[in-house]
Structures are given as structure tokens and as C-alpha cells.
Amino acid sequence: MSLGSKPIGKLLVQYSVPAIIASVATSLYNIVDSIFIGRGVGAMAIAGLAISFPLMNLVIAFCTLIAVGGATISSIFLGQKNIDRATDVVNNVCLMCLIHAVVFGGLTLLFLDEILYFFGATDETISYAREFMTVILYGTPISYVFIGLNNLMRATGYPRKAMVSALISVAANVALAPIFIFHFGWGIKGAAFATICAQSVACVWVVWHFVSKSSFVHLKLRRRWFTPGIIKRIYAIGLSPFLMNICACVVVIFINKALLDYGSDAGNLSVGAYGILNRTTMFFVMIVFGVTQGMQPILGFNYGAGQWERVTRTLRIGILLGVAITTTGCIITELMPDTVSRLFTIDETLIDIARRGFRIYFIFYPVVGCQIVIQNFFQSVGKPKLSIFLSLTRQLLFLIPFLIILPRYYGVDGVWASMCASDLIAFIFAIATLWYQTSKHKLQPPVTLTSK
């Protein structure tokens, strides 16, 4: 395959550009929903949507546990020219996505109101959050299969097809959301229906790719669908993004509660402002994720093939791209916070709160790109423990203590400052970890994977 011989720069363009487009398309789901909800339903609905963020992170967590682990394992197998094992990975990922969706979605629906209140919902916002998440949870089997197989599509050599599937889902969502929200009068529930319907269309496209025998790696009924050895490795590598999303869920709970406690009479609107900041932050983070998704098959293949020089070159270029992306986000939000906020709402009080948040939170945002790339680098070369360590540093070791201490002295400003400070310290930890692992030659070539 060209992953082991083609110039790294050309490979990154080939794999990262489609992945970036796909990642941006994915983030546009949330942005489009927020814009239509904010302008079509109201500022309180934005707050209700923000309350659903922790639960959405949980939904994503149980999916990425399988999707990212499967993509990484399949790339390493392909680097070792083991097509049969890569095929088994596709079968196992498909089955495990369905199992996770049914178990997680079903249990969450049973205790939905209790979970939302725990995450910070109030009597004013609970109805919005409930309506949105009920539809999303019923659609998890479709969402999980789509996301899981789309990650495998990219990892097995079809980055453009993976990009097209993401664009299909976004185009359908943009077309359906205003119809469901405004024409049918379904409100925030209409945004959720639009998301699931759009993912259903894209899911058909992705499944068709893996059913077709013309694809390089595809679903085979006679291959293994439940292989304990492969599933164990998928969980081991997917544990890093899983824990990252779990931590993000815990952190958002702390953030929402701090904003409600210290936001005085504007507590719900402060949560809504965080919703705007969160959507904006994730837009640029998803672009960086697109870079790391494009890097993943390159890193996995060359690491599996023992070509360390190509691995390090890919990492260096990835870090430069990551920093450039988040620096752009910093410049835009620092110079034009009101312009960004007005995309989501016309409520002047909400815009004022969001402006202050943008100015504080995004001060050290440029270094976030570097931290994300390094964390995903360790995941892509099969070092999940290091990736997990880096994912935990920002969110648990630093951010939560800051959220407990700083708001007591600085109120809502302390909430924004907590996120800013934790970004800087997590970046320092990531750089130090990478330096230690490379200078001490801790990254050894992988043991050949088998089908145990």
C-alpha cells in the first residue's frame, strides 16, 4: 500500500483533507441544530441543549470506544498485510456497535429525567433537554453503526468515501432541520429527528460500501463476528477516547453546576453561553480531530511496518497543523466574539455573557491543537495507556480542581479561567510525555497482532 512509501505530505493531504471535511461536517450537526434552536425556539432552549451535552458525550463515548479502537487495529493489521484479521475487525465492530447502542440507549431512556437533573437541568430547561435526548437515544443503533463503520472506511483506505458519507449526513440534516423545526412546529425535537434521519441516509451509504465485494476490506458472513482477542484489543485502544468523553461528561456537569451557582439570576443563560462556547470550541477541535484521523492510518501502518522515521515525520507535521488550526480559532473568537454569538442567538444578555467567556477561555487555545495531536499519536501507535494519561490530565487532574476553587473567588469568570488554565498545563504535560518517550526510546516496534 502507498501508506508505507508515498511522501508523508501527500499522504496527509490524501487522508486528512477528507477527514477534516468529514469532521467539520460532523461538528456542523451541532452548530446547525444550535442555530435553528436558538433562533427558532429561544435562548432557554439553547440552555436546555447545553444541559444535554454531558449525555451526548456519553453517547459518543460508547461509540468511539469501538469505532476508534477498531480503526486503529485494522490499520495495524493492514500494515502487517493481514487482510483476514482486518476483515474480522469490521465484523466485530459492526456487532459491538449494535450491542452498545441497544444496552446504553435502553438504560439511559429508563432514567432520562433523573440523569438530566443530575447534569444540571432546572424546571425551566428540563423539557427541552428531554425532548431532544429522547429522539437521539432511540436513534443510537443507526448512529453507532454509521460512526463505527465510517471510521473503518477511512482507516482501510477510503478517506474520500468517508468524507462523502459525512457530507451526505450534514446536507440531509441542514435540509430537514428547518422543515421539522419551523414547518412542522416540532421545536427542539425536530432538530433531533433531523439528525437521526440524516444519519440513516448516510448509514445506508456506509453499509453498502462494506457489503460490496469491491471494497478492499468488507463484511463477510463466514468470517468471525465475535472474536474475544480482537474485541479485547479494540477496547484497550478505544479506552482512551472513551475515557476522554467520560471525563468531558463529568467536567460539563461541574461547569453547568458552577455556572448555575455563580451566575446569580442569569444562571440558565450562563449555561446557554457555555453552550455557544462549547459549539465554537468543538468546531475547531473537530478540525484537529480530522487531522488526527487522517494521521491515524499513516501512523498505524508505518508503526506496524517498523518505519519509525515516517512515524516521527507524520507527528511533526500533525503538530504544526493542529496548532495552526486552534490559533485560528483563538484569533477569530478574541476579535469577533459578538459576531460568533449572533449566529446562535439574538438575546443581548446571552451575547454579553458569551462575550466575556470567549475573551477569557480562548487565551491559551492555540496550544490545544498540539495536546490533541500528541494524545492521538500515542493512541494510533497502540500505546493506549499514554493516551489515556494525557486525556485525563486536562479534564480530571487540572480542570475539576480549578472549577472547585476559582469560581469561589471570581464567579463566572473563574469558570472560564479554569478551562483556560487547564489547557495550558495539559499542553506542558503532553510535551513532557512525548519528549520522555522519544528521548528514552520507550516506543518499541509492536508485537505482531494475532487473532487470539
CSV table of N, CA and C in Angstrom, one decimal, residues 133-261:
chain,number,residue,atom,x,y,z
A,133,MET,N,-33.1,14.6,23.7
A,133,MET,CA,-32.3,13.4,24.0
A,133,MET,C,-33.2,12.2,23.8
A,134,THR,N,-34.5,12.2,24.0
A,134,THR,CA,-35.3,11.0,23.8
A,134,THR,C,-35.2,10.6,22.3
A,135,VAL,N,-35.3,11.5,21.4
A,135,VAL,CA,-35.2,11.1,20.0
A,135,VAL,C,-33.8,10.6,19.7
A,136,ILE,N,-32.7,11.3,20.2
A,136,ILE,CA,-31.3,10.9,19.9
A,136,ILE,C,-31.1,9.5,20.4
A,137,LEU,N,-31.6,9.2,21.6
A,137,LEU,CA,-31.3,7.9,22.2
A,137,LEU,C,-32.0,6.7,21.4
A,138,TYR,N,-33.2,7.0,21.0
A,138,TYR,CA,-33.9,6.0,20.1
A,138,TYR,C,-33.2,5.7,18.8
A,139,GLY,N,-32.4,6.7,18.4
A,139,GLY,CA,-31.7,6.5,17.1
A,139,GLY,C,-30.2,6.0,17.3
A,140,THR,N,-29.8,5.7,18.5
A,140,THR,CA,-28.4,5.3,18.7
A,140,THR,C,-28.0,4.1,17.9
A,141,PRO,N,-28.8,3.0,17.6
A,141,PRO,CA,-28.3,1.9,16.7
A,141,PRO,C,-27.9,2.4,15.4
A,142,ILE,N,-28.6,3.4,14.8
A,142,ILE,CA,-28.2,3.9,13.5
A,142,ILE,C,-27.0,4.7,13.6
A,143,SER,N,-26.9,5.6,14.6
A,143,SER,CA,-25.8,6.5,14.8
A,143,SER,C,-24.5,5.7,15.0
A,144,TYR,N,-24.6,4.7,15.9
A,144,TYR,CA,-23.4,3.9,16.2
A,144,TYR,C,-22.8,3.1,15.0
A,145,VAL,N,-23.7,2.5,14.2
A,145,VAL,CA,-23.2,1.7,13.1
A,145,VAL,C,-22.6,2.7,12.1
A,146,PHE,N,-23.3,3.8,11.9
A,146,PHE,CA,-22.7,4.8,10.9
A,146,PHE,C,-21.4,5.3,11.3
A,147,ILE,N,-21.2,5.7,12.6
A,147,ILE,CA,-19.9,6.3,13.0
A,147,ILE,C,-18.9,5.2,13.1
A,148,GLY,N,-19.2,4.0,13.6
A,148,GLY,CA,-18.2,2.9,13.7
A,148,GLY,C,-17.7,2.5,12.3
A,149,LEU,N,-18.6,2.3,11.3
A,149,LEU,CA,-18.2,1.8,10.0
A,149,LEU,C,-17.5,2.9,9.2
A,150,ASN,N,-17.9,4.2,9.5
A,150,ASN,CA,-17.3,5.3,8.8
A,150,ASN,C,-15.8,5.5,9.2
A,151,ASN,N,-15.5,5.2,10.5
A,151,ASN,CA,-14.1,5.3,10.9
A,151,ASN,C,-13.3,4.2,10.3
A,152,LEU,N,-13.9,3.0,10.1
A,152,LEU,CA,-13.2,1.9,9.5
A,152,LEU,C,-13.0,2.1,8.0
A,153,MET,N,-14.0,2.8,7.4
A,153,MET,CA,-13.9,3.1,6.0
A,153,MET,C,-12.6,4.0,5.7
A,154,ARG,N,-12.4,4.9,6.6
A,154,ARG,CA,-11.3,5.8,6.4
A,154,ARG,C,-10.0,5.0,6.7
A,155,ALA,N,-10.0,4.2,7.7
A,155,ALA,CA,-8.8,3.5,8.2
A,155,ALA,C,-8.4,2.4,7.2
A,156,THR,N,-9.3,1.9,6.4
A,156,THR,CA,-9.0,0.8,5.5
A,156,THR,C,-8.7,1.3,4.0
A,157,GLY,N,-8.5,2.6,3.9
A,157,GLY,CA,-8.0,3.1,2.6
A,157,GLY,C,-9.1,3.9,1.8
A,158,TYR,N,-10.2,4.3,2.4
A,158,TYR,CA,-11.2,5.0,1.6
A,158,TYR,C,-11.6,6.4,2.3
A,159,PRO,N,-10.6,7.3,2.4
A,159,PRO,CA,-10.9,8.5,3.1
A,159,PRO,C,-11.9,9.4,2.4
A,160,ARG,N,-11.9,9.4,1.0
A,160,ARG,CA,-12.8,10.2,0.3
A,160,ARG,C,-14.3,9.7,0.5
A,161,LYS,N,-14.4,8.4,0.5
A,161,LYS,CA,-15.8,7.8,0.7
A,161,LYS,C,-16.3,8.2,2.1
A,162,ALA,N,-15.4,8.1,3.1
A,162,ALA,CA,-15.7,8.5,4.5
A,162,ALA,C,-16.2,10.0,4.5
A,163,MET,N,-15.5,10.8,3.7
A,163,MET,CA,-15.8,12.2,3.7
A,163,MET,C,-17.2,12.4,3.1
A,164,VAL,N,-17.5,11.7,2.0
A,164,VAL,CA,-18.8,11.8,1.3
A,164,VAL,C,-19.9,11.4,2.2
A,165,SER,N,-19.7,10.3,3.0
A,165,SER,CA,-20.8,9.9,3.9
A,165,SER,C,-21.1,10.9,4.9
A,166,ALA,N,-20.1,11.6,5.4
A,166,ALA,CA,-20.3,12.7,6.4
A,166,ALA,C,-21.0,13.9,5.8
A,167,LEU,N,-20.6,14.2,4.5
A,167,LEU,CA,-21.3,15.3,3.8
A,167,LEU,C,-22.7,15.0,3.5
A,168,ILE,N,-23.0,13.7,3.2
A,168,ILE,CA,-24.4,13.3,2.9
A,168,ILE,C,-25.2,13.5,4.2
A,169,SER,N,-24.7,13.2,5.3
A,169,SER,CA,-25.5,13.3,6.6
A,169,SER,C,-25.7,14.8,6.9
A,170,VAL,N,-24.7,15.6,6.7
A,170,VAL,CA,-24.8,17.0,7.0
A,170,VAL,C,-25.8,17.7,6.1
A,171,ALA,N,-25.7,17.4,4.8
A,171,ALA,CA,-26.6,18.0,3.8
A,171,ALA,C,-28.1,17.6,4.1
A,172,ALA,N,-28.3,16.4,4.5
A,172,ALA,CA,-29.6,16.0,4.8
A,172,ALA,C,-30.1,16.7,6.1
A,173,ASN,N,-29.2,16.8,7.1
A,173,ASN,CA,-29.6,17.5,8.3
A,173,ASN,C,-29.9,18.9,8.1
A,174,VAL,N,-29.1,19.6,7.3
A,174,VAL,CA,-29.4,21.1,7.0
A,174,VAL,C,-30.7,21.2,6.3
A,175,ALA,N,-31.0,20.3,5.4
A,175,ALA,CA,-32.3,20.4,4.6
A,175,ALA,C,-33.5,20.1,5.5
A,176,LEU,N,-33.4,19.1,6.4
A,176,LEU,CA,-34.5,18.6,7.2
A,176,LEU,C,-34.8,19.5,8.4
A,177,ALA,N,-33.7,20.0,9.1
A,177,ALA,CA,-33.9,20.7,10.4
A,177,ALA,C,-34.9,21.8,10.3
A,178,PRO,N,-34.8,22.8,9.3
A,178,PRO,CA,-35.7,23.9,9.3
A,178,PRO,C,-37.2,23.4,9.0
A,179,ILE,N,-37.3,22.3,8.2
A,179,ILE,CA,-38.6,21.8,7.9
A,179,ILE,C,-39.3,21.2,9.2
A,180,PHE,N,-38.5,20.4,9.9
A,180,PHE,CA,-39.0,19.8,11.1
A,180,PHE,C,-39.3,20.8,12.2
A,181,ILE,N,-38.4,21.8,12.4
A,181,ILE,CA,-38.5,22.8,13.5
A,181,ILE,C,-39.5,23.8,13.2
A,182,PHE,N,-39.5,24.4,12.0
A,182,PHE,CA,-40.4,25.5,11.7
A,182,PHE,C,-41.7,25.1,11.0
A,183,HIS,N,-41.6,24.3,9.9
A,183,HIS,CA,-42.8,24.0,9.2
A,183,HIS,C,-43.7,23.0,9.9
A,184,PHE,N,-43.1,22.0,10.5
A,184,PHE,CA,-43.9,21.0,11.3
A,184,PHE,C,-44.2,21.5,12.7
A,185,GLY,N,-43.4,22.5,13.2
A,185,GLY,CA,-43.6,23.0,14.5
A,185,GLY,C,-43.1,22.1,15.6
A,186,TRP,N,-42.1,21.3,15.3
A,186,TRP,CA,-41.7,20.3,16.3
A,186,TRP,C,-40.6,20.8,17.3
A,187,GLY,N,-40.2,22.1,17.1
A,187,GLY,CA,-39.2,22.7,18.0
A,187,GLY,C,-37.9,21.9,18.1
A,188,ILE,N,-37.4,21.8,19.4
A,188,ILE,CA,-36.1,21.2,19.6
A,188,ILE,C,-36.1,19.7,19.2
A,189,LYS,N,-37.3,19.1,19.4
A,189,LYS,CA,-37.5,17.7,19.0
A,189,LYS,C,-37.2,17.5,17.5
A,190,GLY,N,-37.6,18.5,16.7
A,190,GLY,CA,-37.4,18.5,15.3
A,190,GLY,C,-36.0,18.4,14.9
A,191,ALA,N,-35.1,19.1,15.6
A,191,ALA,CA,-33.7,19.1,15.4
A,191,ALA,C,-33.1,17.7,15.6
A,192,ALA,N,-33.6,17.0,16.6
A,192,ALA,CA,-33.1,15.7,16.9
A,192,ALA,C,-33.6,14.7,15.8
A,193,PHE,N,-34.8,14.8,15.4
A,193,PHE,CA,-35.3,14.0,14.3
A,193,PHE,C,-34.5,14.2,13.0
A,194,ALA,N,-34.2,15.4,12.7
A,194,ALA,CA,-33.4,15.7,11.5
A,194,ALA,C,-32.1,15.1,11.6
A,195,THR,N,-31.4,15.1,12.7
A,195,THR,CA,-30.1,14.4,12.9
A,195,THR,C,-30.2,12.9,12.7
A,196,ILE,N,-31.2,12.3,13.2
A,196,ILE,CA,-31.3,10.8,13.1
A,196,ILE,C,-31.7,10.4,11.7
A,197,CYS,N,-32.6,11.2,11.0
A,197,CYS,CA,-32.9,10.9,9.7
A,197,CYS,C,-31.7,11.1,8.7
A,198,ALA,N,-31.0,12.1,9.0
A,198,ALA,CA,-29.8,12.3,8.1
A,198,ALA,C,-28.7,11.2,8.3
A,199,GLN,N,-28.5,10.8,9.5
A,199,GLN,CA,-27.6,9.7,9.8
A,199,GLN,C,-28.1,8.4,9.2
A,200,SER,N,-29.4,8.2,9.1
A,200,SER,CA,-29.9,7.0,8.5
A,200,SER,C,-29.6,6.9,7.0
A,201,VAL,N,-29.7,8.1,6.3
A,201,VAL,CA,-29.3,8.1,4.9
A,201,VAL,C,-27.9,7.8,4.7
A,202,ALA,N,-27.0,8.4,5.5
A,202,ALA,CA,-25.5,8.2,5.4
A,202,ALA,C,-25.2,6.7,5.8
A,203,CYS,N,-25.9,6.2,6.8
A,203,CYS,CA,-25.6,4.8,7.2
A,203,CYS,C,-25.8,3.8,6.1
A,204,VAL,N,-26.9,4.0,5.3
A,204,VAL,CA,-27.1,3.1,4.1
A,204,VAL,C,-25.9,3.2,3.2
A,205,TRP,N,-25.4,4.3,2.9
A,205,TRP,CA,-24.2,4.5,2.1
A,205,TRP,C,-23.0,3.7,2.6
A,206,VAL,N,-22.8,3.9,3.9
A,206,VAL,CA,-21.6,3.2,4.5
A,206,VAL,C,-21.7,1.7,4.5
A,207,VAL,N,-22.9,1.2,4.9
A,207,VAL,CA,-23.1,-0.2,4.9
A,207,VAL,C,-23.0,-0.8,3.5
A,208,TRP,N,-23.5,-0.1,2.6
A,208,TRP,CA,-23.4,-0.6,1.2
A,208,TRP,C,-22.0,-0.8,0.8
A,209,HIS,N,-21.1,0.2,1.2
A,209,HIS,CA,-19.7,0.1,0.9
A,209,HIS,C,-19.1,-1.2,1.4
A,210,PHE,N,-19.4,-1.5,2.7
A,210,PHE,CA,-18.8,-2.7,3.3
A,210,PHE,C,-19.5,-4.0,2.9
A,211,VAL,N,-20.7,-3.9,2.4
A,211,VAL,CA,-21.3,-5.1,1.8
A,211,VAL,C,-20.7,-5.5,0.4
A,212,SER,N,-20.4,-4.4,-0.3
A,212,SER,CA,-19.9,-4.6,-1.7
A,212,SER,C,-18.5,-5.3,-1.6
A,213,LYS,N,-18.4,-6.3,-2.5
A,213,LYS,CA,-17.1,-7.1,-2.5
A,213,LYS,C,-16.0,-6.3,-3.2
A,214,SER,N,-16.4,-5.2,-3.8
A,214,SER,CA,-15.3,-4.4,-4.5
A,214,SER,C,-14.5,-3.6,-3.5
A,215,SER,N,-14.9,-3.5,-2.3
A,215,SER,CA,-14.1,-2.8,-1.2
A,215,SER,C,-13.0,-3.6,-0.8
A,216,PHE,N,-11.9,-3.0,-0.4
A,216,PHE,CA,-10.6,-3.7,-0.1
A,216,PHE,C,-10.9,-4.6,1.1
A,217,VAL,N,-11.6,-4.1,2.1
A,217,VAL,CA,-11.9,-4.9,3.3
A,217,VAL,C,-13.4,-4.8,3.5
A,218,HIS,N,-14.2,-5.9,3.6
A,218,HIS,CA,-15.6,-5.7,3.7
A,218,HIS,C,-16.2,-6.8,4.6
A,219,LEU,N,-17.5,-6.6,4.9
A,219,LEU,CA,-18.2,-7.6,5.7
A,219,LEU,C,-18.3,-8.9,5.1
A,220,LYS,N,-18.0,-10.0,5.8
A,220,LYS,CA,-18.1,-11.3,5.3
A,220,LYS,C,-18.8,-12.2,6.3
A,221,LEU,N,-19.9,-12.7,5.9
A,221,LEU,CA,-20.8,-13.5,6.8
A,221,LEU,C,-20.0,-14.7,7.4
A,222,ARG,N,-19.1,-15.3,6.6
A,222,ARG,CA,-18.4,-16.5,7.0
A,222,ARG,C,-17.2,-16.2,7.9
A,223,ARG,N,-16.8,-14.9,8.0
A,223,ARG,CA,-15.7,-14.6,8.9
A,223,ARG,C,-16.2,-14.5,10.3
A,224,ARG,N,-15.3,-14.2,11.3
A,224,ARG,CA,-15.7,-14.2,12.7
A,224,ARG,C,-16.4,-12.9,13.0
A,225,TRP,N,-17.5,-13.0,13.8
A,225,TRP,CA,-18.3,-11.8,14.2
A,225,TRP,C,-18.1,-11.5,15.7
A,226,PHE,N,-17.6,-12.4,16.4
A,226,PHE,CA,-17.3,-12.2,17.8
A,226,PHE,C,-16.0,-12.9,18.2
A,227,THR,N,-14.9,-12.1,18.1
A,227,THR,CA,-13.6,-12.6,18.4
A,227,THR,C,-13.0,-12.0,19.7
A,228,PRO,N,-13.0,-12.7,20.8
A,228,PRO,CA,-12.6,-12.1,22.1
A,228,PRO,C,-11.2,-11.4,22.0
A,229,GLY,N,-10.3,-12.0,21.3
A,229,GLY,CA,-9.0,-11.4,21.2
A,229,GLY,C,-9.0,-10.0,20.5
A,230,ILE,N,-9.8,-9.9,19.4
A,230,ILE,CA,-9.9,-8.7,18.7
A,230,ILE,C,-10.7,-7.6,19.5
A,231,ILE,N,-11.8,-8.1,20.1
A,231,ILE,CA,-12.6,-7.2,21.0
A,231,ILE,C,-11.8,-6.6,22.1
A,232,LYS,N,-11.0,-7.5,22.7
A,232,LYS,CA,-10.1,-7.0,23.9
A,232,LYS,C,-9.2,-5.9,23.4
A,233,ARG,N,-8.6,-6.1,22.2
A,233,ARG,CA,-7.7,-5.0,21.7
A,233,ARG,C,-8.4,-3.8,21.3
A,234,ILE,N,-9.6,-3.9,20.8
A,234,ILE,CA,-10.4,-2.8,20.4
A,234,ILE,C,-10.7,-2.0,21.7
A,235,TYR,N,-11.1,-2.6,22.7
A,235,TYR,CA,-11.4,-1.9,24.0
A,235,TYR,C,-10.2,-1.3,24.6
A,236,ALA,N,-9.1,-2.0,24.5
A,236,ALA,CA,-7.8,-1.4,25.1
A,236,ALA,C,-7.4,-0.1,24.4
A,237,ILE,N,-7.5,-0.1,23.1
A,237,ILE,CA,-7.1,1.1,22.3
A,237,ILE,C,-8.2,2.2,22.3
A,238,GLY,N,-9.4,1.7,22.3
A,238,GLY,CA,-10.6,2.7,22.3
A,238,GLY,C,-10.8,3.2,23.7
A,239,LEU,N,-10.2,2.7,24.7
A,239,LEU,CA,-10.4,3.2,26.1
A,239,LEU,C,-10.0,4.6,26.2
A,240,SER,N,-9.0,5.1,25.5
A,240,SER,CA,-8.5,6.5,25.6
A,240,SER,C,-9.6,7.5,25.2
A,241,PRO,N,-10.1,7.4,24.0
A,241,PRO,CA,-11.2,8.4,23.6
A,241,PRO,C,-12.4,8.1,24.4
A,242,PHE,N,-12.7,6.9,24.9
A,242,PHE,CA,-13.8,6.6,25.7
A,242,PHE,C,-13.7,7.4,27.0
A,243,LEU,N,-12.6,7.2,27.7
A,243,LEU,CA,-12.4,7.9,29.0
A,243,LEU,C,-12.3,9.5,28.8
A,244,MET,N,-11.8,9.9,27.6
A,244,MET,CA,-11.8,11.3,27.3
A,244,MET,C,-13.2,11.9,27.3
A,245,ASN,N,-14.1,11.1,26.7
A,245,ASN,CA,-15.5,11.6,26.6
A,245,ASN,C,-16.2,11.4,27.9
A,246,ILE,N,-15.9,10.4,28.7
A,246,ILE,CA,-16.5,10.3,30.0
A,246,ILE,C,-16.0,11.5,30.9
A,247,CYS,N,-14.7,11.8,30.8
A,247,CYS,CA,-14.2,12.9,31.6
A,247,CYS,C,-14.9,14.2,31.1
A,248,ALA,N,-15.1,14.3,29.8
A,248,ALA,CA,-15.8,15.5,29.3
A,248,ALA,C,-17.2,15.6,29.9
A,249,CYS,N,-17.8,14.5,30.0
A,249,CYS,CA,-19.2,14.4,30.6
A,249,CYS,C,-19.1,14.9,32.1
A,250,VAL,N,-18.2,14.4,32.8
A,250,VAL,CA,-18.0,14.8,34.2
A,250,VAL,C,-17.7,16.3,34.4
A,251,VAL,N,-16.8,16.8,33.5
A,251,VAL,CA,-16.4,18.2,33.5
A,251,VAL,C,-17.6,19.1,33.2
A,252,VAL,N,-18.4,18.7,32.2
A,252,VAL,CA,-19.5,19.6,31.8
A,252,VAL,C,-20.5,19.7,33.0
A,253,ILE,N,-20.7,18.6,33.7
A,253,ILE,CA,-21.5,18.6,34.9
A,253,ILE,C,-21.0,19.7,35.9
A,254,PHE,N,-19.7,19.6,36.2
A,254,PHE,CA,-19.1,20.6,37.1
A,254,PHE,C,-19.3,22.0,36.5
A,255,ILE,N,-19.1,22.2,35.2
A,255,ILE,CA,-19.2,23.5,34.6
A,255,ILE,C,-20.6,24.0,34.7
A,256,ASN,N,-21.6,23.2,34.3
A,256,ASN,CA,-23.0,23.6,34.4
A,256,ASN,C,-23.4,24.0,35.8
A,257,LYS,N,-23.0,23.2,36.8
A,257,LYS,CA,-23.4,23.5,38.2
A,257,LYS,C,-22.7,24.8,38.7
A,258,ALA,N,-21.5,25.0,38.3
A,258,ALA,CA,-20.8,26.2,38.7
A,258,ALA,C,-21.4,27.4,38.1
A,259,LEU,N,-21.8,27.3,36.8
A,259,LEU,CA,-22.5,28.5,36.2
A,259,LEU,C,-23.8,28.7,36.8
A,260,LEU,N,-24.6,27.7,37.2
A,260,LEU,CA,-25.9,27.9,37.8
A,260,LEU,C,-25.7,28.5,39.2
A,261,ASP,N,-24.6,28.1,39.9
A,261,ASP,CA,-24.4,28.5,41.3
A,261,ASP,C,-23.9,30.0,41.3
